[in-house]
Amino acid sequence: MDRHLSRRRVLRLAAAGAGVAAVGPWFLRAGYAQAGPPPLEKKDTYTVGFAQTGSNNPWRLAETKSMNDEATKRGYKLIATDANEDTAKQLADLDSIIAQRPDIIIFPPRESKPLAPAVLKAKAAGIPVILIDRDVDHSVAKPGVDYVTFIGSDFVDQGRRAAEWLIEATGGKAKIIELEGTTGADPAIDRKKGFHDLILQGSFKGTPVADPQPGMQILASQTGDFVRDKGRQVMQTLLQAHPDVTAVYAHNDEMAIGAITALEEAGRKPGQDVILVSIDGENAALDAIVEGKLGASVESSPFFGPISFDTMMKYANGEDIPDWVKVEDRFFDKNNAKEFQGKQY
Ligand code: GYE
């Protein structure tokens, strides 16, 4: 056997080889209990399970459309569900998808810990899983072992980039309100981490990258659930407790736009006396940047259709898939927002 084959590839080849001689579910075959994710057969067409978390913001809608469009383009059948931003419903949706036995399941886990067992369930049913846009807790389910891969952004890095921009824009002096994403969601955990590391410790992933920032103070952090109106409401409340706020870090654009409304309703001038930075890069955010109300937005792309199906095909072809298929993100601020205005989602 070629020593240069990776362990994962060896396991996958072993599992595939076992299919020729043995009968019964692949995961029960002797010696393959430790094998990686269930294999995916090469076929002309596929049935793909897609369990969306919800449809309450433009980002989610753009992602769903991207998955639908790509499935249609390739002539694949999509079994799609929408959990209405309810973690228990997403678990139930996945149970029902598993029962329909699709060839593969591709989904964004709403929360990283509660959804990890669903990945193990799919594996036990012999259905490979690709996670997109949010990851699960690796202490429960592991990429390359329990599921094929995680396709998505580096959320810690997004938080770092937002912090770097804010330090620069405020000259290292700011009183910050942080509007967090959905509690327990991978991007909310990591976007907080990347930002806090840089602001509070002057370090990134354990390595010093900037001077400690004694002038940057985080006044309060609270979840706005990645939703515009919740962002507005939370900002309204936090503004009363912290009228001295001079900056807002929102984990997504929708909450930043909600915060802009709350600030304006309170007679404040977003972009002037309160500087805002957020993440995603949706059309409404580009408009707000051009209007001078939002300072910058770190991109987090929702267009997972093409990359999901390409990765799935590579897996079916027996190619090596890294544990993390990283999506590279651009950065939008007043220097380039006009150029992308109306071209996003
Ligand atoms: O930033 C946010 C959405 O999981 C990366 O979820 C995604 C995030 C995205 O609701 O707008």
XYZ file of C-alpha atoms and ligand atoms in Angstrom, residues 57 59-60 133-134 155 187 191 226 252 280 300, ligand 1:
23
model
C -32.526 37.198 7.199
C -28.112 35.829 4.341
C -30.203 32.684 5.009
C -21.535 27.739 7.016
C -21.548 26.582 10.701
C -14.946 33.213 12.028
C -19.897 31.904 14.158
C -16.522 36.032 16.057
C -28.411 37.566 14.035
C -23.761 40.368 11.419
C -21.508 39.494 6.125
C -19.004 36.053 5.094
O -23.209 35.576 9.298
C -25.523 35.344 9.705
C -26.395 34.169 9.627
O -23.811 31.129 9.986
C -22.149 32.381 8.896
O -25.564 33.152 10.147
C -23.592 32.264 9.206
C -24.228 33.465 9.894
C -24.290 34.750 9.126
O -27.626 34.238 10.228
O -26.000 36.468 9.037
